[in-house]
Amino acid sequence: MTRTVAASIIFLTSAFFAVTGEPFAAPGEIIITHASMSTTAIPLWVAQRQNFFGKYGVKPKSVWVRSNPTQIATLASGDTQIAYGGATTALAAAVGGKELKIVASLSSRENLDLVARPGINNPKDLRGKRFGIQSIGGGVWKTATVWLEHFGMDEKRDNIQMMVIGDVTVLSQALETGRIDATVVPSFLSRRLAEKGFAILGKCDQVRLSSVGMAIVVDREYLQQSSDTLQDVVKALVESMVFITIAKNKPAVLDTITKQFKLTDPAVAEGAYQDVFTLVRLEEYRKPYVPIDGLRILQRLMKSQNARIGDIKVENLVDSSIVKKVDESGFFERLYAEYGVK
């Protein structure tokens, strides 16, 4: 490890604990970080609140951090054990010479709809328009780019202006006020916009664009030392995903959403529920192997921001041994039978 990388890790690790105020892991405890306060984190929270981790003998602590670089730094230092949600984390770490492994991917589809202001009824009409995103290189930008490519569009060639606005709620508001011409938002927001006359140019649950999301990323050394623990983490998170899709469990999921987001508006909580419900339904109870095609798409998009990412062999970032062991144990079949899933 170079002195520069080591210094960065020290700085970011300090920032991590300064931001979160969380202590180091207690004996037998593992720290799982997530860098997104969005609906993609709901399966993690449901797994905790329903004690699925405890069911499989895992004692976790879920901690929010501000960015993927912080996740990389704390994994490298050993202060945290698992990064939840960031395949981009492994790609970025590989460029910096740090070997992280993606051991599972709970989602393999994009989950944001493409929406435009009234009067734009064809994706080709997005030429020369203003497209709202959350950040360059971030998840919303990635989904926006995938949608544009799906319709044969190119940001630079077609003079589409990517405008950094804010999160999906802010993007929805910006579209309504006319600040932007198009954006991508979760289904519950696209439905509201459609009711107000905005055009849905692409629905994620119909097109099912490939992606890698909600990944489980670990340091290679931790993977080698803690295979059994990681298998149990995968089991808990997969059960959480299945739990969310069962209609009778909606009150428990809504309770988790309300408390985690500190919501007072039932309509907002219902929207978030519909969003995560759509997300997990898109998977059709897929076993959480990492989709290499989705990872290649992510690599191709990210290399426009960092050319070195294009030199990475993405297959080397994936270790399927954990999911394979869980699969071979018959866990998925038993779980689906337990929940009445056919």
mmCIF file of C-alpha atoms in Angstrom:
data_model
loop_
_atom_site.group_PDB
_atom_site.id
_atom_site.type_symbol
_atom_site.label_atom_id
_atom_site.label_comp_id
_atom_site.label_asym_id
_atom_site.label_seq_id
_atom_site.Cartn_x
_atom_site.Cartn_y
_atom_site.Cartn_z
ATOM 1 C CA MET A 1 0.000 0.000 0.000
ATOM 2 C CA THR A 2 1.413 3.405 -0.968
ATOM 3 C CA ARG A 3 1.865 6.193 1.554
ATOM 4 C CA THR A 4 -0.778 8.262 -0.281
ATOM 5 C CA VAL A 5 -3.353 5.469 -0.145
ATOM 6 C CA ALA A 6 -2.580 4.798 3.508
ATOM 7 C CA ALA A 7 -2.967 8.489 4.352
ATOM 8 C CA SER A 8 -6.277 8.608 2.513
ATOM 9 C CA ILE A 9 -7.529 5.581 4.441
ATOM 10 C CA ILE A 10 -6.565 7.159 7.754
ATOM 11 C CA PHE A 11 -8.299 10.411 6.816
ATOM 12 C CA LEU A 12 -11.479 8.761 5.525
ATOM 13 C CA THR A 13 -11.657 6.344 8.440
ATOM 14 C CA SER A 14 -11.441 9.277 10.843
ATOM 15 C CA ALA A 15 -14.132 11.054 8.835
ATOM 16 C CA PHE A 16 -16.306 7.929 9.000
ATOM 17 C CA PHE A 17 -16.300 7.817 12.776
ATOM 18 C CA ALA A 18 -16.592 11.588 13.049
ATOM 19 C CA VAL A 19 -19.706 11.539 10.859
ATOM 20 C CA THR A 20 -21.393 8.488 12.291
ATOM 21 C CA GLY A 21 -20.269 8.686 15.877
ATOM 22 C CA GLU A 22 -20.196 4.892 15.861
ATOM 23 C CA PRO A 23 -17.613 2.947 17.860
ATOM 24 C CA PHE A 24 -15.610 0.050 16.529
ATOM 25 C CA ALA A 25 -17.356 -3.309 16.299
ATOM 26 C CA ALA A 26 -18.016 -5.047 19.596
ATOM 27 C CA PRO A 27 -16.809 -8.633 20.048
ATOM 28 C CA GLY A 28 -18.677 -10.887 17.624
ATOM 29 C CA GLU A 29 -20.290 -7.907 15.896
ATOM 30 C CA ILE A 30 -19.939 -6.950 12.241
ATOM 31 C CA ILE A 31 -20.434 -3.459 10.832
ATOM 32 C CA ILE A 32 -22.353 -3.165 7.561
ATOM 33 C CA THR A 33 -22.127 0.226 5.865
ATOM 34 C CA HIS A 34 -24.506 1.675 3.313
ATOM 35 C CA ALA A 35 -23.995 4.948 1.463
ATOM 36 C CA SER A 36 -27.562 5.637 0.389
ATOM 37 C CA MET A 37 -30.488 6.818 2.483
ATOM 38 C CA SER A 38 -32.947 5.571 -0.121
ATOM 39 C CA THR A 39 -35.357 2.723 -0.727
ATOM 40 C CA THR A 40 -32.490 0.470 -1.827
ATOM 41 C CA ALA A 41 -31.466 0.285 1.850
ATOM 42 C CA ILE A 42 -34.890 -0.918 3.004
ATOM 43 C CA PRO A 43 -34.110 -4.674 2.665
ATOM 44 C CA LEU A 44 -31.145 -4.137 4.997
ATOM 45 C CA TRP A 45 -33.306 -2.342 7.560
ATOM 46 C CA VAL A 46 -36.087 -4.925 7.305
ATOM 47 C CA ALA A 47 -33.556 -7.700 7.900
ATOM 48 C CA GLN A 48 -32.485 -5.955 11.083
ATOM 49 C CA ARG A 49 -35.938 -5.071 12.405
ATOM 50 C CA GLN A 50 -37.288 -8.572 11.709
ATOM 51 C CA ASN A 51 -34.164 -10.068 13.315
ATOM 52 C CA PHE A 52 -33.325 -12.160 10.272
ATOM 53 C CA PHE A 53 -29.657 -11.617 11.040
ATOM 54 C CA GLY A 54 -30.204 -13.007 14.522
ATOM 55 C CA LYS A 55 -32.084 -15.953 13.033
ATOM 56 C CA TYR A 56 -28.880 -16.941 11.238
ATOM 57 C CA GLY A 57 -26.559 -16.129 14.116
ATOM 58 C CA VAL A 58 -25.226 -12.774 12.878
ATOM 59 C CA LYS A 59 -24.800 -9.740 15.129
ATOM 60 C CA PRO A 60 -24.708 -6.737 12.768
ATOM 61 C CA LYS A 61 -24.528 -2.986 13.159
ATOM 62 C CA SER A 62 -25.809 -0.979 10.195
ATOM 63 C CA VAL A 63 -24.052 2.361 9.685
ATOM 64 C CA TRP A 64 -24.710 5.046 7.091
ATOM 65 C CA VAL A 65 -21.643 6.689 5.538
ATOM 66 C CA ARG A 66 -21.466 9.605 3.147
ATOM 67 C CA SER A 67 -19.813 8.032 0.142
ATOM 68 C CA ASN A 68 -18.399 4.972 -1.595
ATOM 69 C CA PRO A 69 -14.798 6.160 -0.943
ATOM 70 C CA THR A 70 -15.557 6.021 2.770
ATOM 71 C CA GLN A 71 -16.834 2.476 2.372
ATOM 72 C CA ILE A 72 -13.591 1.537 0.602
ATOM 73 C CA ALA A 73 -11.449 3.176 3.277
ATOM 74 C CA THR A 74 -13.168 1.517 6.218
ATOM 75 C CA LEU A 75 -13.164 -1.902 4.562
ATOM 76 C CA ALA A 76 -9.447 -1.544 3.807
ATOM 77 C CA SER A 77 -8.673 -0.515 7.377
ATOM 78 C CA GLY A 78 -10.742 -3.326 8.870
ATOM 79 C CA ASP A 79 -12.970 -0.911 10.800
ATOM 80 C CA THR A 80 -15.989 -2.222 8.894
ATOM 81 C CA GLN A 81 -16.579 -5.640 7.413
ATOM 82 C CA ILE A 82 -19.265 -5.348 4.724
ATOM 83 C CA ALA A 83 -20.250 -2.609 2.254
ATOM 84 C CA TYR A 84 -23.889 -2.892 1.195
ATOM 85 C CA GLY A 85 -25.134 -1.476 -2.078
ATOM 86 C CA GLY A 86 -22.058 -0.480 -4.038
ATOM 87 C CA ALA A 87 -20.686 -2.406 -6.998
ATOM 88 C CA THR A 88 -19.103 0.945 -7.880
ATOM 89 C CA THR A 89 -17.150 0.579 -4.632
ATOM 90 C CA ALA A 90 -15.316 -2.507 -5.899
ATOM 91 C CA LEU A 91 -14.581 -0.911 -9.279
ATOM 92 C CA ALA A 92 -13.213 2.263 -7.713
ATOM 93 C CA ALA A 93 -11.120 0.274 -5.239
ATOM 94 C CA ALA A 94 -9.610 -1.828 -8.033
ATOM 95 C CA VAL A 95 -8.329 1.322 -9.742
ATOM 96 C CA GLY A 96 -6.636 2.297 -6.486
ATOM 97 C CA GLY A 97 -4.982 -1.102 -6.146
ATOM 98 C CA LYS A 98 -7.228 -2.428 -3.380
ATOM 99 C CA GLU A 99 -8.840 -5.812 -3.954
ATOM 100 C CA LEU A 100 -12.436 -5.963 -2.859
ATOM 101 C CA LYS A 101 -14.814 -8.750 -3.822
ATOM 102 C CA ILE A 102 -18.490 -8.602 -4.773
ATOM 103 C CA VAL A 103 -19.925 -11.747 -3.199
ATOM 104 C CA ALA A 104 -23.610 -11.226 -4.004
ATOM 105 C CA SER A 105 -25.986 -8.888 -5.818
ATOM 106 C CA LEU A 106 -29.521 -8.636 -4.508
ATOM 107 C CA SER A 107 -30.769 -6.712 -7.536
ATOM 108 C CA SER A 108 -29.983 -7.109 -11.216
ATOM 109 C CA ARG A 109 -32.343 -4.576 -12.772
ATOM 110 C CA GLU A 110 -32.588 -0.812 -12.976
ATOM 111 C CA ASN A 111 -35.475 0.447 -10.851
ATOM 112 C CA LEU A 112 -36.086 4.042 -11.978
ATOM 113 C CA ASP A 113 -38.600 5.167 -14.623
ATOM 114 C CA LEU A 114 -37.776 7.697 -17.360
ATOM 115 C CA VAL A 115 -40.143 10.687 -17.144
ATOM 116 C CA ALA A 116 -40.382 13.891 -19.195
ATOM 117 C CA ARG A 117 -42.390 17.117 -19.128
ATOM 118 C CA PRO A 118 -45.675 17.324 -21.059
ATOM 119 C CA GLY A 119 -45.096 17.622 -24.778
ATOM 120 C CA ILE A 120 -42.140 15.248 -24.841
ATOM 121 C CA ASN A 121 -43.727 11.952 -25.826
ATOM 122 C CA ASN A 122 -40.823 10.335 -27.650
ATOM 123 C CA PRO A 123 -37.321 9.640 -26.272
ATOM 124 C CA LYS A 124 -35.856 11.101 -29.475
ATOM 125 C CA ASP A 125 -37.339 14.451 -28.438
ATOM 126 C CA LEU A 126 -34.800 14.592 -25.585
ATOM 127 C CA ARG A 127 -32.172 15.958 -27.986
ATOM 128 C CA GLY A 128 -30.951 19.314 -26.727
ATOM 129 C CA LYS A 129 -32.967 19.010 -23.509
ATOM 130 C CA ARG A 130 -32.071 19.385 -19.812
ATOM 131 C CA PHE A 131 -31.815 16.088 -17.936
ATOM 132 C CA GLY A 132 -31.802 16.144 -14.126
ATOM 133 C CA ILE A 133 -29.514 13.826 -12.154
ATOM 134 C CA GLN A 134 -28.250 13.569 -8.576
ATOM 135 C CA SER A 135 -24.508 13.528 -9.318
ATOM 136 C CA ILE A 136 -22.137 12.756 -12.181
ATOM 137 C CA GLY A 137 -21.100 9.105 -11.883
ATOM 138 C CA GLY A 138 -23.791 8.323 -9.301
ATOM 139 C CA GLY A 139 -26.637 5.820 -9.416
ATOM 140 C CA VAL A 140 -29.223 8.194 -10.903
ATOM 141 C CA TRP A 141 -26.760 9.276 -13.602
ATOM 142 C CA LYS A 142 -26.010 5.608 -14.350
ATOM 143 C CA THR A 143 -29.686 4.744 -14.743
ATOM 144 C CA ALA A 144 -30.296 7.843 -16.866
ATOM 145 C CA THR A 145 -27.438 6.869 -19.176
ATOM 146 C CA VAL A 146 -28.684 3.288 -19.475
ATOM 147 C CA TRP A 147 -32.150 4.563 -20.431
ATOM 148 C CA LEU A 148 -30.699 6.928 -23.042
ATOM 149 C CA GLU A 149 -28.621 4.119 -24.544
ATOM 150 C CA HIS A 150 -31.680 1.872 -24.586
ATOM 151 C CA PHE A 151 -33.395 4.384 -26.863
ATOM 152 C CA GLY A 152 -30.314 4.954 -29.019
ATOM 153 C CA MET A 153 -29.503 8.307 -27.436
ATOM 154 C CA ASP A 154 -26.125 9.708 -26.426
ATOM 155 C CA GLU A 155 -25.606 12.525 -23.926
ATOM 156 C CA LYS A 156 -22.834 14.279 -25.911
ATOM 157 C CA ARG A 157 -23.875 13.480 -29.456
ATOM 158 C CA ASP A 158 -27.466 14.543 -28.831
ATOM 159 C CA ASN A 159 -26.492 17.608 -26.797
ATOM 160 C CA ILE A 160 -28.373 16.473 -23.698
ATOM 161 C CA GLN A 161 -27.458 18.699 -20.771
ATOM 162 C CA MET A 162 -26.970 16.704 -17.568
ATOM 163 C CA MET A 163 -27.898 18.987 -14.658
ATOM 164 C CA VAL A 164 -26.917 18.056 -11.089
ATOM 165 C CA ILE A 165 -30.024 18.858 -9.052
ATOM 166 C CA GLY A 166 -30.457 16.541 -6.053
ATOM 167 C CA ASP A 167 -32.078 13.299 -4.950
ATOM 168 C CA VAL A 168 -35.088 11.746 -6.673
ATOM 169 C CA THR A 169 -37.616 13.800 -4.696
ATOM 170 C CA VAL A 170 -35.864 17.037 -5.642
ATOM 171 C CA LEU A 171 -35.603 15.850 -9.249
ATOM 172 C CA SER A 172 -39.347 15.229 -9.341
ATOM 173 C CA GLN A 173 -39.971 18.738 -8.056
ATOM 174 C CA ALA A 174 -37.534 20.216 -10.568
ATOM 175 C CA LEU A 175 -39.413 18.505 -13.389
ATOM 176 C CA GLU A 176 -42.731 19.890 -12.138
ATOM 177 C CA THR A 177 -41.397 23.449 -11.918
ATOM 178 C CA GLY A 178 -39.881 23.286 -15.407
ATOM 179 C CA ARG A 179 -36.280 23.552 -14.268
ATOM 180 C CA ILE A 180 -35.491 20.350 -16.192
ATOM 181 C CA ASP A 181 -37.112 18.548 -19.116
ATOM 182 C CA ALA A 182 -36.582 14.927 -18.071
ATOM 183 C CA THR A 183 -35.240 12.745 -15.288
ATOM 184 C CA VAL A 184 -35.447 9.253 -13.772
ATOM 185 C CA VAL A 185 -37.422 8.593 -10.586
ATOM 186 C CA PRO A 186 -38.861 5.625 -8.649
ATOM 187 C CA SER A 187 -42.209 4.248 -9.750
ATOM 188 C CA PHE A 188 -44.217 5.884 -6.976
ATOM 189 C CA LEU A 189 -43.012 9.313 -8.120
ATOM 190 C CA SER A 190 -43.487 8.570 -11.828
ATOM 191 C CA ARG A 191 -47.085 7.577 -11.123
ATOM 192 C CA ARG A 192 -47.721 10.893 -9.382
ATOM 193 C CA LEU A 193 -46.135 12.775 -12.256
ATOM 194 C CA ALA A 194 -48.201 10.842 -14.806
ATOM 195 C CA GLU A 195 -51.366 11.866 -12.945
ATOM 196 C CA LYS A 196 -50.288 15.482 -13.461
ATOM 197 C CA GLY A 197 -49.817 15.027 -17.198
ATOM 198 C CA PHE A 198 -46.104 14.213 -17.383
ATOM 199 C CA ALA A 199 -44.958 11.571 -19.868
ATOM 200 C CA ILE A 200 -43.498 8.240 -18.760
ATOM 201 C CA LEU A 201 -41.100 7.390 -21.588
ATOM 202 C CA GLY A 202 -39.836 4.174 -20.015
ATOM 203 C CA LYS A 203 -41.052 1.953 -17.164
ATOM 204 C CA CYS A 204 -38.448 -0.114 -15.336
ATOM 205 C CA ASP A 205 -40.835 -2.975 -14.573
ATOM 206 C CA GLN A 206 -41.599 -3.436 -18.267
ATOM 207 C CA VAL A 207 -38.187 -3.028 -19.904
ATOM 208 C CA ARG A 208 -36.069 -4.551 -17.112
ATOM 209 C CA LEU A 209 -32.694 -3.041 -17.930
ATOM 210 C CA SER A 210 -29.682 -4.958 -16.606
ATOM 211 C CA SER A 211 -27.808 -3.546 -13.626
ATOM 212 C CA VAL A 212 -25.864 -4.469 -10.507
ATOM 213 C CA GLY A 213 -27.365 -2.974 -7.395
ATOM 214 C CA MET A 214 -27.559 -3.648 -3.673
ATOM 215 C CA ALA A 215 -24.322 -5.595 -3.833
ATOM 216 C CA ILE A 216 -22.478 -7.140 -0.894
ATOM 217 C CA VAL A 217 -18.825 -6.068 -1.056
ATOM 218 C CA VAL A 218 -16.041 -7.229 1.255
ATOM 219 C CA ASP A 219 -12.275 -7.183 1.518
ATOM 220 C CA ARG A 220 -10.673 -10.337 0.105
ATOM 221 C CA GLU A 221 -9.026 -11.194 3.417
ATOM 222 C CA TYR A 222 -12.336 -10.940 5.275
ATOM 223 C CA LEU A 223 -13.936 -13.201 2.664
ATOM 224 C CA GLN A 224 -11.267 -15.831 3.238
ATOM 225 C CA GLN A 225 -11.588 -15.647 7.018
ATOM 226 C CA SER A 226 -15.356 -15.288 7.420
ATOM 227 C CA SER A 227 -17.031 -17.428 4.778
ATOM 228 C CA ASP A 228 -19.609 -18.859 7.201
ATOM 229 C CA THR A 229 -20.609 -15.416 8.472
ATOM 230 C CA LEU A 230 -21.017 -14.108 4.933
ATOM 231 C CA GLN A 231 -23.240 -17.035 4.031
ATOM 232 C CA ASP A 232 -25.477 -16.134 6.969
ATOM 233 C CA VAL A 233 -25.551 -12.455 5.943
ATOM 234 C CA VAL A 234 -26.668 -13.462 2.435
ATOM 235 C CA LYS A 235 -29.387 -15.686 3.900
ATOM 236 C CA ALA A 236 -30.715 -12.868 6.092
ATOM 237 C CA LEU A 237 -30.827 -10.339 3.261
ATOM 238 C CA VAL A 238 -32.450 -12.763 0.810
ATOM 239 C CA GLU A 239 -35.119 -13.595 3.387
ATOM 240 C CA SER A 240 -35.719 -9.867 3.839
ATOM 241 C CA MET A 241 -36.300 -9.489 0.095
ATOM 242 C CA VAL A 242 -38.809 -12.352 0.066
ATOM 243 C CA PHE A 243 -40.488 -11.024 3.240
ATOM 244 C CA ILE A 244 -41.087 -7.646 1.557
ATOM 245 C CA THR A 245 -42.944 -9.254 -1.383
ATOM 246 C CA ILE A 246 -45.542 -10.965 0.828
ATOM 247 C CA ALA A 247 -48.679 -8.815 1.061
ATOM 248 C CA LYS A 248 -49.462 -9.634 4.692
ATOM 249 C CA ASN A 249 -46.073 -8.253 5.719
ATOM 250 C CA LYS A 250 -46.831 -4.772 4.360
ATOM 251 C CA PRO A 251 -47.598 -3.231 7.800
ATOM 252 C CA ALA A 252 -44.218 -4.375 9.138
ATOM 253 C CA VAL A 253 -42.390 -3.028 6.078
ATOM 254 C CA LEU A 254 -44.271 0.281 6.303
ATOM 255 C CA ASP A 255 -43.369 0.531 9.981
ATOM 256 C CA THR A 256 -39.695 0.059 9.111
ATOM 257 C CA ILE A 257 -39.876 2.692 6.365
ATOM 258 C CA THR A 258 -41.657 5.205 8.597
ATOM 259 C CA LYS A 259 -39.168 4.842 11.434
ATOM 260 C CA GLN A 260 -35.994 4.731 9.346
ATOM 261 C CA PHE A 261 -36.931 7.789 7.271
ATOM 262 C CA LYS A 262 -38.695 9.487 10.209
ATOM 263 C CA LEU A 263 -41.775 10.046 8.055
ATOM 264 C CA THR A 264 -45.011 11.693 9.154
ATOM 265 C CA ASP A 265 -46.830 11.606 5.805
ATOM 266 C CA PRO A 266 -48.471 8.189 5.201
ATOM 267 C CA ALA A 267 -48.590 8.883 1.447
ATOM 268 C CA VAL A 268 -44.815 9.259 1.309
ATOM 269 C CA ALA A 269 -44.356 6.026 3.279
ATOM 270 C CA GLU A 270 -46.759 4.250 0.914
ATOM 271 C CA GLY A 271 -44.801 5.551 -2.057
ATOM 272 C CA ALA A 272 -41.525 4.275 -0.630
ATOM 273 C CA TYR A 273 -43.147 0.904 0.018
ATOM 274 C CA GLN A 274 -44.367 0.662 -3.568
ATOM 275 C CA ASP A 275 -40.877 1.599 -4.754
ATOM 276 C CA VAL A 276 -39.089 -1.148 -2.829
ATOM 277 C CA PHE A 277 -41.882 -3.618 -3.617
ATOM 278 C CA THR A 278 -41.322 -2.969 -7.329
ATOM 279 C CA LEU A 279 -37.588 -3.325 -6.868
ATOM 280 C CA VAL A 280 -37.746 -6.752 -5.239
ATOM 281 C CA ARG A 281 -40.516 -7.958 -7.547
ATOM 282 C CA LEU A 282 -38.288 -7.242 -10.536
ATOM 283 C CA GLU A 283 -35.997 -9.987 -9.291
ATOM 284 C CA GLU A 284 -38.580 -12.781 -9.437
ATOM 285 C CA TYR A 285 -36.796 -14.556 -6.584
ATOM 286 C CA ARG A 286 -33.530 -14.637 -8.492
ATOM 287 C CA LYS A 287 -30.657 -16.232 -6.605
ATOM 288 C CA PRO A 288 -28.209 -13.426 -5.781
ATOM 289 C CA TYR A 289 -25.373 -14.311 -8.142
ATOM 290 C CA VAL A 290 -23.626 -11.211 -9.488
ATOM 291 C CA PRO A 291 -24.766 -10.517 -13.086
ATOM 292 C CA ILE A 292 -21.585 -10.050 -15.108
ATOM 293 C CA ASP A 293 -23.458 -8.343 -17.957
ATOM 294 C CA GLY A 294 -24.752 -5.708 -15.568
ATOM 295 C CA LEU A 295 -21.266 -5.253 -14.124
ATOM 296 C CA ARG A 296 -19.837 -4.728 -17.618
ATOM 297 C CA ILE A 297 -22.460 -2.068 -18.289
ATOM 298 C CA LEU A 298 -21.505 -0.325 -15.070
ATOM 299 C CA GLN A 299 -17.814 -0.507 -15.992
ATOM 300 C CA ARG A 300 -18.458 0.918 -19.453
ATOM 301 C CA LEU A 301 -20.379 3.852 -18.015
ATOM 302 C CA MET A 302 -17.876 4.554 -15.241
ATOM 303 C CA LYS A 303 -14.864 4.560 -17.539
ATOM 304 C CA SER A 304 -16.190 7.733 -19.150
ATOM 305 C CA GLN A 305 -15.372 9.358 -15.812
ATOM 306 C CA ASN A 306 -12.140 7.410 -15.202
ATOM 307 C CA ALA A 307 -10.471 5.709 -18.187
ATOM 308 C CA ARG A 308 -8.508 3.330 -15.924
ATOM 309 C CA ILE A 309 -11.750 1.615 -14.929
ATOM 310 C CA GLY A 310 -11.912 0.302 -18.493
ATOM 311 C CA ASP A 311 -8.745 -1.747 -17.906
ATOM 312 C CA ILE A 312 -10.270 -3.774 -15.074
ATOM 313 C CA LYS A 313 -11.290 -7.372 -15.714
ATOM 314 C CA VAL A 314 -14.654 -7.313 -13.974
ATOM 315 C CA GLU A 315 -14.780 -11.088 -13.547
ATOM 316 C CA ASN A 316 -11.886 -10.732 -11.087
ATOM 317 C CA LEU A 317 -14.039 -8.531 -8.849
ATOM 318 C CA VAL A 318 -16.602 -11.277 -8.327
ATOM 319 C CA ASP A 319 -16.409 -14.237 -5.958
ATOM 320 C CA SER A 320 -19.472 -16.460 -6.249
ATOM 321 C CA SER A 321 -18.320 -19.033 -3.705
ATOM 322 C CA ILE A 322 -20.584 -17.703 -0.923
ATOM 323 C CA VAL A 323 -23.801 -17.732 -2.972
ATOM 324 C CA LYS A 324 -22.829 -21.084 -4.465
ATOM 325 C CA LYS A 325 -22.478 -22.657 -1.004
ATOM 326 C CA VAL A 326 -25.850 -21.212 0.076
ATOM 327 C CA ASP A 327 -27.405 -22.428 -3.172
ATOM 328 C CA GLU A 328 -25.972 -25.937 -2.879
ATOM 329 C CA SER A 329 -27.302 -26.219 0.677
ATOM 330 C CA GLY A 330 -30.852 -25.980 -0.675
ATOM 331 C CA PHE A 331 -31.502 -22.776 1.290
ATOM 332 C CA PHE A 332 -33.347 -20.904 -1.467
ATOM 333 C CA GLU A 333 -35.782 -23.739 -2.158
ATOM 334 C CA ARG A 334 -36.511 -24.158 1.574
ATOM 335 C CA LEU A 335 -36.996 -20.415 2.044
ATOM 336 C CA TYR A 336 -39.396 -20.061 -0.876
ATOM 337 C CA ALA A 337 -41.368 -23.075 0.353
ATOM 338 C CA GLU A 338 -41.557 -21.508 3.835
ATOM 339 C CA TYR A 339 -43.061 -18.311 2.397
ATOM 340 C CA GLY A 340 -45.304 -20.095 -0.082
ATOM 341 C CA VAL A 341 -43.432 -18.789 -3.098
ATOM 342 C CA LYS A 342 -43.838 -20.853 -6.263
#
